[in-house]
PDB file of C-alpha atoms in Angstrom:
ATOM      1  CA  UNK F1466       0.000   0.000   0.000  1.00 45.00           C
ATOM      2  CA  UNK F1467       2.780   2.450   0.635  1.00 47.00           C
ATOM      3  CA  UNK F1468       4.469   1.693  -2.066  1.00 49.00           C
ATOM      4  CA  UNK F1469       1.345   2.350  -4.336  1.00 50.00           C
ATOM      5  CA  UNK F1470       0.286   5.828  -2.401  1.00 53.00           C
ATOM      6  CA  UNK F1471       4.637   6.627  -3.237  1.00 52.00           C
ATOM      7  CA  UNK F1472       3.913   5.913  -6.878  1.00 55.00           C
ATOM      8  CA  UNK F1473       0.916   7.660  -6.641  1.00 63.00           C
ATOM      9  CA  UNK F1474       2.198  10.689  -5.542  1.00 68.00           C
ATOM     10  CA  UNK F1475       5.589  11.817  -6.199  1.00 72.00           C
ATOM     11  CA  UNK F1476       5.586   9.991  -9.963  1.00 75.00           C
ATOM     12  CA  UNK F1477       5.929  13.036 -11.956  1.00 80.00           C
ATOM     13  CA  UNK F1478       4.160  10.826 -15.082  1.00 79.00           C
ATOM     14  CA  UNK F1479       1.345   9.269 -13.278  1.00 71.00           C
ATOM     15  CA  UNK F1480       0.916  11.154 -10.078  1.00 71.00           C
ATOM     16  CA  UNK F1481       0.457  14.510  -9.211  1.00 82.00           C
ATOM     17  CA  UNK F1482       4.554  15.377  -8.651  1.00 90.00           C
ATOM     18  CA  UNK F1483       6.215  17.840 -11.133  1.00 94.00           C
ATOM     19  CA  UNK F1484       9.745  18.916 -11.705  1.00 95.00           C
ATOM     20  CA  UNK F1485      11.748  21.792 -10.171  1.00 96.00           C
ATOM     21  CA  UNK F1486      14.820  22.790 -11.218  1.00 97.00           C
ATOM     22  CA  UNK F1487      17.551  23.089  -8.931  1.00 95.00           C
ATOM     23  CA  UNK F1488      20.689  24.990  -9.033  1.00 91.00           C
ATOM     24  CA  UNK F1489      22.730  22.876 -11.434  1.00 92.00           C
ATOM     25  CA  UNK F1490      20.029  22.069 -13.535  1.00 94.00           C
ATOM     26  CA  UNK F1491      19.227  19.120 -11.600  1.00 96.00           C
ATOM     27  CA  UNK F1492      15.365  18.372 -11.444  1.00 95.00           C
ATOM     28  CA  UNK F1493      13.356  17.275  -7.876  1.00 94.00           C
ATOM     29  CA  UNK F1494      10.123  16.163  -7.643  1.00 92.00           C
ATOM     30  CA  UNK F1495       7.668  17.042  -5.928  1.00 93.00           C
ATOM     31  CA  UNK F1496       4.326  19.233  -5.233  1.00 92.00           C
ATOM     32  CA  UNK F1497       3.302  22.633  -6.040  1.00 95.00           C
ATOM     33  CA  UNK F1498       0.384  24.493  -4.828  1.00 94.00           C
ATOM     34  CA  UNK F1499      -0.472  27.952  -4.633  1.00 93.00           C
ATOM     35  CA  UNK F1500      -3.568  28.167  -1.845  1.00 93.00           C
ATOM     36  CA  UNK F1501      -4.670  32.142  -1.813  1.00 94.00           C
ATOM     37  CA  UNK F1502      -2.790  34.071   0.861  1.00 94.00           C
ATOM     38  CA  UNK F1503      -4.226  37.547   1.851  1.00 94.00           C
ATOM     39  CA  UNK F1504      -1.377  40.293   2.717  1.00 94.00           C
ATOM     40  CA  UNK F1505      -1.602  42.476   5.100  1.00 94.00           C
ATOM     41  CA  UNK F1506       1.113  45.676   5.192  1.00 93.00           C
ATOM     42  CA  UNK F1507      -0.941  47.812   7.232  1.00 89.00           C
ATOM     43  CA  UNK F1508      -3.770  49.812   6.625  1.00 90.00           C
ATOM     44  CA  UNK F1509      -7.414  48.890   6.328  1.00 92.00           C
ATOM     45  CA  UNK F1510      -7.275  46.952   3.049  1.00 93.00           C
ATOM     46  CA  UNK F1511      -5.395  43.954   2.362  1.00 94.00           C
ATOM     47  CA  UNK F1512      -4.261  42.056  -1.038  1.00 95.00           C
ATOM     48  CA  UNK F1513      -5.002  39.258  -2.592  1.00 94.00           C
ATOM     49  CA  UNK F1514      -1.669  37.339  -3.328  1.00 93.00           C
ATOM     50  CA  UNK F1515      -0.623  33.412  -3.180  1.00 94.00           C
ATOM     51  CA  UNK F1516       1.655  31.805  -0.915  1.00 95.00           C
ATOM     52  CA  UNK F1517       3.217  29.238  -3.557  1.00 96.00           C
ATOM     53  CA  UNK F1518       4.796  25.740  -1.806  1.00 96.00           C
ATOM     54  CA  UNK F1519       6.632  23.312  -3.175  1.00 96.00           C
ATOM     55  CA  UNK F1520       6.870  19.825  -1.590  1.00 93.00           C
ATOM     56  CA  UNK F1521       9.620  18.026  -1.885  1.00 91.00           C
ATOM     57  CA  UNK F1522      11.119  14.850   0.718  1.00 88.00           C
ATOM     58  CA  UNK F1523      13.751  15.999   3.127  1.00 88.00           C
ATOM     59  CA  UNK F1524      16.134  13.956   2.029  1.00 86.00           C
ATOM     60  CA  UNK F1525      15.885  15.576  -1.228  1.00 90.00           C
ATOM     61  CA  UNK F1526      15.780  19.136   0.034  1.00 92.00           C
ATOM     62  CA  UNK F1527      18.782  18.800   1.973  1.00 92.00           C
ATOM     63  CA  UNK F1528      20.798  16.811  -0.976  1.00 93.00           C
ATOM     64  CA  UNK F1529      20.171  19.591  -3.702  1.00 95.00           C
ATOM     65  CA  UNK F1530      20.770  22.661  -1.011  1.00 95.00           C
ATOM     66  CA  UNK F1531      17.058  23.468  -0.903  1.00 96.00           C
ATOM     67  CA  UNK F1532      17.491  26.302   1.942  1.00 95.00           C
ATOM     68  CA  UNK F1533      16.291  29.852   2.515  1.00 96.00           C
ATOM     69  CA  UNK F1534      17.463  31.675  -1.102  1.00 96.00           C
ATOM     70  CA  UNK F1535      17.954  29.061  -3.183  1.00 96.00           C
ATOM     71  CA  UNK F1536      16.322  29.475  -6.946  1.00 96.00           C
ATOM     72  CA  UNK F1537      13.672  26.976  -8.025  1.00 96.00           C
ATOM     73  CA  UNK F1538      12.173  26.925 -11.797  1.00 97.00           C
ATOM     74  CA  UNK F1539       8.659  25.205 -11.890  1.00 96.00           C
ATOM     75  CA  UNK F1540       7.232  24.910 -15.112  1.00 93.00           C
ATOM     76  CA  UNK F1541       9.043  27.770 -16.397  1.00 94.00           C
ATOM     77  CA  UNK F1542       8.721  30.172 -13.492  1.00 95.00           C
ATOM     78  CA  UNK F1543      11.827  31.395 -11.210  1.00 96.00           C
ATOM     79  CA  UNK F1544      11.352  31.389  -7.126  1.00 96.00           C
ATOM     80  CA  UNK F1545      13.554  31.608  -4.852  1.00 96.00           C
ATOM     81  CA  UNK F1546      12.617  29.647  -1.668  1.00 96.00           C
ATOM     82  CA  UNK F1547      11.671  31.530   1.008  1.00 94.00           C
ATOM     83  CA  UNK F1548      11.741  29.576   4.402  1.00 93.00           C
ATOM     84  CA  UNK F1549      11.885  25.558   4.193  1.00 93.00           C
ATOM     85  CA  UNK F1550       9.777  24.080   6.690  1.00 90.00           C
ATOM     86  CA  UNK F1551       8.932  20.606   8.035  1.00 83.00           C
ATOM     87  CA  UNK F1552       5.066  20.057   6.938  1.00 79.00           C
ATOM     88  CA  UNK F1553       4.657  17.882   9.916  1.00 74.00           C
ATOM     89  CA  UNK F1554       1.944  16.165   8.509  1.00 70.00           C
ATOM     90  CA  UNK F1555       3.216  12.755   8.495  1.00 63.00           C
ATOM     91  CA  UNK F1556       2.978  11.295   5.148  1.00 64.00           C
ATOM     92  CA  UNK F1557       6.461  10.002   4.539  1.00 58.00           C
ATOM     93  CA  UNK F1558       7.157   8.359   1.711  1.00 57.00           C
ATOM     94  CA  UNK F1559       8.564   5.145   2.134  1.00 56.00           C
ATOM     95  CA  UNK F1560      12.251   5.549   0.973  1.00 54.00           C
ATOM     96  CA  UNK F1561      11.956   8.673   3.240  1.00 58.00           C
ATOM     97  CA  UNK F1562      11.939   8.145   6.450  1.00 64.00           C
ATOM     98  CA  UNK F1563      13.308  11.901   6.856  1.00 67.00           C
ATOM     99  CA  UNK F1564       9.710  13.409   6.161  1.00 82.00           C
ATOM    100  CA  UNK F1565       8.474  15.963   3.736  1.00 87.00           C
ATOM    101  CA  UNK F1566       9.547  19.405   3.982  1.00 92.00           C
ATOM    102  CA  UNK F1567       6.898  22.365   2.806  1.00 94.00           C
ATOM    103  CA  UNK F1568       9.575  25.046   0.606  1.00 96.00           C
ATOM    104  CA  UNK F1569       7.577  28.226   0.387  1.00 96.00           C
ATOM    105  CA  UNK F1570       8.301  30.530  -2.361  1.00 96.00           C
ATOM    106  CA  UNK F1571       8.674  33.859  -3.762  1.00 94.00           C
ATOM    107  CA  UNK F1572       8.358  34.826  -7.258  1.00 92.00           C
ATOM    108  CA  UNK F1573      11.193  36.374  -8.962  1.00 89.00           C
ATOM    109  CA  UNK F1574      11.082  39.534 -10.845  1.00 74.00           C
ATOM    110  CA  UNK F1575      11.682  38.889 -14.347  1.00 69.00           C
TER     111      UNK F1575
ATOM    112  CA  UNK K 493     -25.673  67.516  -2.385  1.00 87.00           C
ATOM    113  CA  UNK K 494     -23.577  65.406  -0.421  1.00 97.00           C
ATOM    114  CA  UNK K 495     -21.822  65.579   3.188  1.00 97.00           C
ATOM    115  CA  UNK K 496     -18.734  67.796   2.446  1.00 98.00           C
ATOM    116  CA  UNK K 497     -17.113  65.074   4.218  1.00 97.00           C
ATOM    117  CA  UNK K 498     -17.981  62.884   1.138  1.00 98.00           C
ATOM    118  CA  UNK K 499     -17.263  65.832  -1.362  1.00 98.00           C
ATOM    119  CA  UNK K 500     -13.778  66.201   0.208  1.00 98.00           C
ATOM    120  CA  UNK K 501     -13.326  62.262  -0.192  1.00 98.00           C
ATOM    121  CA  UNK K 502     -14.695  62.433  -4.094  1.00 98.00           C
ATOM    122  CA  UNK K 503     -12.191  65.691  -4.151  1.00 98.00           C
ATOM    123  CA  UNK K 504      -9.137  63.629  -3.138  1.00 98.00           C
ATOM    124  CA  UNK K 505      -9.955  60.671  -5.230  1.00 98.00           C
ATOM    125  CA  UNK K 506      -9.773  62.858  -8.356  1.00 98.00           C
ATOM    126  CA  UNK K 507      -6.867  65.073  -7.435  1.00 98.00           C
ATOM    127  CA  UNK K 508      -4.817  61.743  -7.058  1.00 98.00           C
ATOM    128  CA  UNK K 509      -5.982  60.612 -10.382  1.00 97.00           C
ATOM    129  CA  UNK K 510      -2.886  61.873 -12.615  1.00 97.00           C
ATOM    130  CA  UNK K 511      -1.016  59.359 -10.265  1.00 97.00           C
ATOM    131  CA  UNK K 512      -1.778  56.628 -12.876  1.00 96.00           C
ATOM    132  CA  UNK K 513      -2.880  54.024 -10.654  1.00 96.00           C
ATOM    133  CA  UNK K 514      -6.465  53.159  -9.275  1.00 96.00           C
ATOM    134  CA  UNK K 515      -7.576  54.937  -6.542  1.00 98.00           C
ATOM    135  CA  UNK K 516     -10.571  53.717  -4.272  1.00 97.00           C
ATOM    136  CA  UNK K 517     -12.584  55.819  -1.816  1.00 97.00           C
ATOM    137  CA  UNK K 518     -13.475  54.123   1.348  1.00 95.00           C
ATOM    138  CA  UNK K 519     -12.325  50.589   0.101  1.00 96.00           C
ATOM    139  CA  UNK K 520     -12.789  47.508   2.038  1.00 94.00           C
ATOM    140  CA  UNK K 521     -12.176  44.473  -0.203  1.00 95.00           C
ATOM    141  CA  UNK K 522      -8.804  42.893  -0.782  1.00 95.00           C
ATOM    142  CA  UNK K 523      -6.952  44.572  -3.817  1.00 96.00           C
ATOM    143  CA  UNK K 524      -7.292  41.782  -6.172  1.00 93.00           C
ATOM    144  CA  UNK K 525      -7.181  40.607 -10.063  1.00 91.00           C
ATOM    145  CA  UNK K 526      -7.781  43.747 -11.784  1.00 92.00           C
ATOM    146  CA  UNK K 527      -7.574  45.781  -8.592  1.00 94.00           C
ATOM    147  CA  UNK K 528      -3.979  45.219  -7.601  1.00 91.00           C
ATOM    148  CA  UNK K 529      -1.614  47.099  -6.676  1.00 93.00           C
ATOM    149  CA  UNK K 530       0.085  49.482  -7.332  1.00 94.00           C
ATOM    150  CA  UNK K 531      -3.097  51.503  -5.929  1.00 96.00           C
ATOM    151  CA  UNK K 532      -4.331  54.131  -4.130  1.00 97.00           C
ATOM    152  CA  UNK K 533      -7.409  54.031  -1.268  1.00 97.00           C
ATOM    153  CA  UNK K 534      -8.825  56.487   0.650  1.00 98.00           C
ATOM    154  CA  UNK K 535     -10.324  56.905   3.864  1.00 98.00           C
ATOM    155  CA  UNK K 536     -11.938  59.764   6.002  1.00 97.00           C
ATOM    156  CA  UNK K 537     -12.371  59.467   9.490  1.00 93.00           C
ATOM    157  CA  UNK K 538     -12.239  60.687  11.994  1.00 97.00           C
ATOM    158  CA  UNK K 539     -14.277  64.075  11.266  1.00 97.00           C
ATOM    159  CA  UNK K 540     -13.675  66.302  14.836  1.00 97.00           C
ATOM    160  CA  UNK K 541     -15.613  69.464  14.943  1.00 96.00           C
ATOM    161  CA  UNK K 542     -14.141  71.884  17.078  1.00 95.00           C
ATOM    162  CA  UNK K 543     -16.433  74.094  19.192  1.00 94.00           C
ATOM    163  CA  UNK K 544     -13.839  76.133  20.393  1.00 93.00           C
ATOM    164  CA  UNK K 545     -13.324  77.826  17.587  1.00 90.00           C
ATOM    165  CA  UNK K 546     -16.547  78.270  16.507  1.00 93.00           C
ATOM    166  CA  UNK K 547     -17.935  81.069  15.444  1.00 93.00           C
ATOM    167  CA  UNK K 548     -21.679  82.991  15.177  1.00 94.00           C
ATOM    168  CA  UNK K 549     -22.385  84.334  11.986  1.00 89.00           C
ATOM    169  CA  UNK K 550     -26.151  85.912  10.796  1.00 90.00           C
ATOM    170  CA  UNK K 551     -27.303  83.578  13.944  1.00 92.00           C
ATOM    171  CA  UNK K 552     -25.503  80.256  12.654  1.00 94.00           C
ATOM    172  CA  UNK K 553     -22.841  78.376  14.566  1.00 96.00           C
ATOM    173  CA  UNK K 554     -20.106  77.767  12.103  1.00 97.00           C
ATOM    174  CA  UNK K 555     -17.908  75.086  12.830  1.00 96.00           C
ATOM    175  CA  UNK K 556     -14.326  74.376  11.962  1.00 97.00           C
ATOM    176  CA  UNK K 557     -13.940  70.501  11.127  1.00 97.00           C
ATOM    177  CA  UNK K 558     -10.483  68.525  11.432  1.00 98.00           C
ATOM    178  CA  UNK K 559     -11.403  65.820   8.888  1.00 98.00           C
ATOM    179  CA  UNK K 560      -8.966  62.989   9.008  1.00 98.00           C
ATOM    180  CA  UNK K 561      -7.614  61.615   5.384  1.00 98.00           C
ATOM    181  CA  UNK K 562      -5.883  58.396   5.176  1.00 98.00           C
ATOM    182  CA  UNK K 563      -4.501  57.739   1.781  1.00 98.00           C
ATOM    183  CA  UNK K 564      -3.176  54.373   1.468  1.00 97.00           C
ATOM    184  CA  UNK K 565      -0.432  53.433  -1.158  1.00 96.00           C
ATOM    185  CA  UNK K 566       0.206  50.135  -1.817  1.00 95.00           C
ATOM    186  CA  UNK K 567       2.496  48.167  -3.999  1.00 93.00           C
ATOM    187  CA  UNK K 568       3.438  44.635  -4.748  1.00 91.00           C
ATOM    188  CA  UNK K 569       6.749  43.131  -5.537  1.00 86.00           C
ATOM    189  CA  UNK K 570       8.440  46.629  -5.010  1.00 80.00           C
ATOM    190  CA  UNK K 571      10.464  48.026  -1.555  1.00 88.00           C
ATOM    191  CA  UNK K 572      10.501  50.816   0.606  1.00 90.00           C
ATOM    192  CA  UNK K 573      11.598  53.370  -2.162  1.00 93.00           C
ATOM    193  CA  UNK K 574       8.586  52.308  -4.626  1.00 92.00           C
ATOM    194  CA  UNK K 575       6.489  52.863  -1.639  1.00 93.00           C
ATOM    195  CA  UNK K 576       8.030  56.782  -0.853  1.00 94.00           C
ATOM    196  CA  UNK K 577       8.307  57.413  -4.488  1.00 95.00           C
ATOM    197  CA  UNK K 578       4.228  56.734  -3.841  1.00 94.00           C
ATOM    198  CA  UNK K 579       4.166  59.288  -1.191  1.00 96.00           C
ATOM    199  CA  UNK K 580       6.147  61.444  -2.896  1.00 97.00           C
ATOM    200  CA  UNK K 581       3.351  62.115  -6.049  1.00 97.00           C
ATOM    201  CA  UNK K 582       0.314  61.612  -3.674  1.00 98.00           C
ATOM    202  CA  UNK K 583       1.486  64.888  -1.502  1.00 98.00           C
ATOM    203  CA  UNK K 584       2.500  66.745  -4.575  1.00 98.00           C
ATOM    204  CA  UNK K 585      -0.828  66.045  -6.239  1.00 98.00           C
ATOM    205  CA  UNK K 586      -2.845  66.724  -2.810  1.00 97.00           C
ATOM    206  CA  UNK K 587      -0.821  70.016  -2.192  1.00 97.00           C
ATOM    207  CA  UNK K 588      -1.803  71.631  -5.671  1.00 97.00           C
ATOM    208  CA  UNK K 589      -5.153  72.754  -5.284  1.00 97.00           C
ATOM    209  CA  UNK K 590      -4.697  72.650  -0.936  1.00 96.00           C
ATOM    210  CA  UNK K 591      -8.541  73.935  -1.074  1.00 98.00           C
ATOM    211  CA  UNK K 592      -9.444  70.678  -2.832  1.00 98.00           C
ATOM    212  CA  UNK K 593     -11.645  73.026  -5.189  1.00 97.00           C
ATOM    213  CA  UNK K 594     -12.969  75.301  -2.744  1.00 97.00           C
ATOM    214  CA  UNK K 595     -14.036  72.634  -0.146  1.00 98.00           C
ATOM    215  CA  UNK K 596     -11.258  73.173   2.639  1.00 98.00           C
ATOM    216  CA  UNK K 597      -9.621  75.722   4.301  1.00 97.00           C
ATOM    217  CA  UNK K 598      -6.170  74.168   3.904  1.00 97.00           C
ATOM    218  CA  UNK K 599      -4.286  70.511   4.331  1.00 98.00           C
ATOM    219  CA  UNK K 600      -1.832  69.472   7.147  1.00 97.00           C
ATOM    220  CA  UNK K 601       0.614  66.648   6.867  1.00 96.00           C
ATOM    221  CA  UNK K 602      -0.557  64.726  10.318  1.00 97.00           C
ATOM    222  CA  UNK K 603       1.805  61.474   9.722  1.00 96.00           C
ATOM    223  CA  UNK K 604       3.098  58.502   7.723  1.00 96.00           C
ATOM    224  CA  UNK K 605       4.071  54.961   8.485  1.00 95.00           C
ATOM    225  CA  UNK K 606       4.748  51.895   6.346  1.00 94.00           C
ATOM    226  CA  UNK K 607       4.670  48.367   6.518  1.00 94.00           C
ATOM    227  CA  UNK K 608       5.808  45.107   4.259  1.00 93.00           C
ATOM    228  CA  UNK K 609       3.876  41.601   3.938  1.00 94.00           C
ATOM    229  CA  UNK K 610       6.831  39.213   2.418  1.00 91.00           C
ATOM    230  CA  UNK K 611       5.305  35.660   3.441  1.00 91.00           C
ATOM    231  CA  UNK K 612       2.969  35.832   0.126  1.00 92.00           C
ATOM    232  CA  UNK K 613       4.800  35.005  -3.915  1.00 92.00           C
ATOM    233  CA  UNK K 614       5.750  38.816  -3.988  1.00 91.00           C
ATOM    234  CA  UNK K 615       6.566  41.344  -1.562  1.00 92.00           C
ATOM    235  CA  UNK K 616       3.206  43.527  -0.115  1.00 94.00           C
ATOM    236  CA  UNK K 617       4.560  47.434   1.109  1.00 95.00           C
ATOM    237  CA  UNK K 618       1.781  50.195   2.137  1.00 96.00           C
ATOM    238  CA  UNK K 619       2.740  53.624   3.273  1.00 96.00           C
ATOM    239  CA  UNK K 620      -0.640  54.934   4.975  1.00 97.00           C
ATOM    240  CA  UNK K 621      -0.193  58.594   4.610  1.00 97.00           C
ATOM    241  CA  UNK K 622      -2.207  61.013   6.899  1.00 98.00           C
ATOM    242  CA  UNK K 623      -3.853  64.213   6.118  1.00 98.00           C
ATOM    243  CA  UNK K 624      -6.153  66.430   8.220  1.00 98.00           C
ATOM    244  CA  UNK K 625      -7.917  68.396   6.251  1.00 98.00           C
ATOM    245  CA  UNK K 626      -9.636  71.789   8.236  1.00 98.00           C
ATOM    246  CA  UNK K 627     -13.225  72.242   6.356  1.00 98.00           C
ATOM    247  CA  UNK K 628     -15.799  75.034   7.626  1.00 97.00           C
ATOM    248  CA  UNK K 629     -19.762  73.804   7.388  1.00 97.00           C
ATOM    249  CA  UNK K 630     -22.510  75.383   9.598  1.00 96.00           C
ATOM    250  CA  UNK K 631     -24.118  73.317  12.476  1.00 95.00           C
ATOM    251  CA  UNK K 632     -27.170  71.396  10.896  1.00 95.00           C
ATOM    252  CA  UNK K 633     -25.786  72.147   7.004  1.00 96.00           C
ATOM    253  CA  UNK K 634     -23.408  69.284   6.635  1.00 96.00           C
ATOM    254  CA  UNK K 635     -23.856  69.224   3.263  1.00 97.00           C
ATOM    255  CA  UNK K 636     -22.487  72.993   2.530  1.00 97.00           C
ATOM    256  CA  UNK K 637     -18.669  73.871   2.727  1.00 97.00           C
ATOM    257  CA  UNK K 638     -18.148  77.381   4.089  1.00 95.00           C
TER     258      UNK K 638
END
């Protein structure tokens, strides 16, 4: 079963993983989601914005270098990574053991 | 006719029109989709009357008003000079016609302060700049500026 919910998930053809690009041109899998994020600056309105994530396993994140400032490309689009942080959740895939780690991004200017 | 509360806010919104972004009066939904920054809202209140200076004229109590305007700039993906380049063409556009077409008496800089969101994809910065603007309007004729 785990190793059907592994191939289910992080195969980039069948699943629901996709590629980043890592410095080196190496790719990772793993998954991206935007969910809406509100910023607030100050003042009385806010603005509507996304708080991008990718997913990747730990054990990836800490082999490519996946820390606060590294550049990611998804599908295209530059990031740089934010703040990596354990998600905690508890799905580990099985070769994994380390965990998943949640790498939220910010878009880069282009 | 309108409160000249509400004709100083209309006043405001159109003298910061040249800007080039939008500007919204009394906004309260997220700046999103076509509404994003870089843009412009605007707020008044508080409105403080101030019966000490008030004065009798033709049997009329005319009262001097200390209308608060907030003008909030904000910007996206852009840093603290974006945001006081912002601040630079709203006072510049406020401080041409300081009457705001007859309405007021005159404008006073009362404050500014700024703030940055960077957990979101791009950077969020707002400068909230505050303006008290001194209207005259005779007790029980709100809608008149004197």
């Amino acid at each position: 079963m785990e190793a059907d919910l592994e191939d289910v998930f992080l195969d980039v053809e069948q699943g629901f993983a996709v590629f980043a690009t890592v410095t080196g041109g190496d790719s990772v899998a793993g998954f991206f989601f935007g969910p809406y994020y509100r910023a607030d600056a100050g003042g009385a309105v806010g603005v509507g914005s996304e708080e991008p994530v990718f997913k990747a396993t730990a054990t990836a994140a800490a082999h490519y270098g996946l820390e606060q400032g590294a550049p990611l490309i998804i599908d295209g689009t530059a990031y740089v990574i934010l703040e990596p942080e354990p998600d905690g959740s508890g799905l580990t895939p099985k070769p994994d053991p380390a965990g998943m780690v949640d790498l939220r991004l910010q878009l880069q200017p282009t | 006719m309108a409160h000249v509360r509400q004709q100083i806010r209309a006043a405001v919104v159109l003298a910061l029109q040249p800007i080039g972004v939008n500007v919204y009066a009394g906004r309260a939904l997220p700046l999103s989709g076509p509404s994003k920054p870089p843009a412009l809202a605007v707020y008044t209140w508080p409105d403080a009357p101030n019966y000490e200076e008030a004065e009798m004229a033709d049997g009329v109590c005319v009262l001097s008003h200390d209308l608060t305007v907030n003008i909030e700039g904000h910007y996206e993906g852009g840093t603290d000079d974006d945001l006081d380049a912002l601040a630079v063409q709203v006072e510049q556009a406020l401080y041409a016609d300081e009457t705001l077409g007859g309405l007021a008496q005159g404008i006073r800089l009362a404050g500014q302060d700024a703030a940055r969101d960077g957990a979101g994809q791009l950077i969020v910065g707002a400068v909230v700049m505050s303006y008290t603007v001194q209207y005259l309007a005779a007790e029980g004729d709100p809608e008149t500026a004197l």
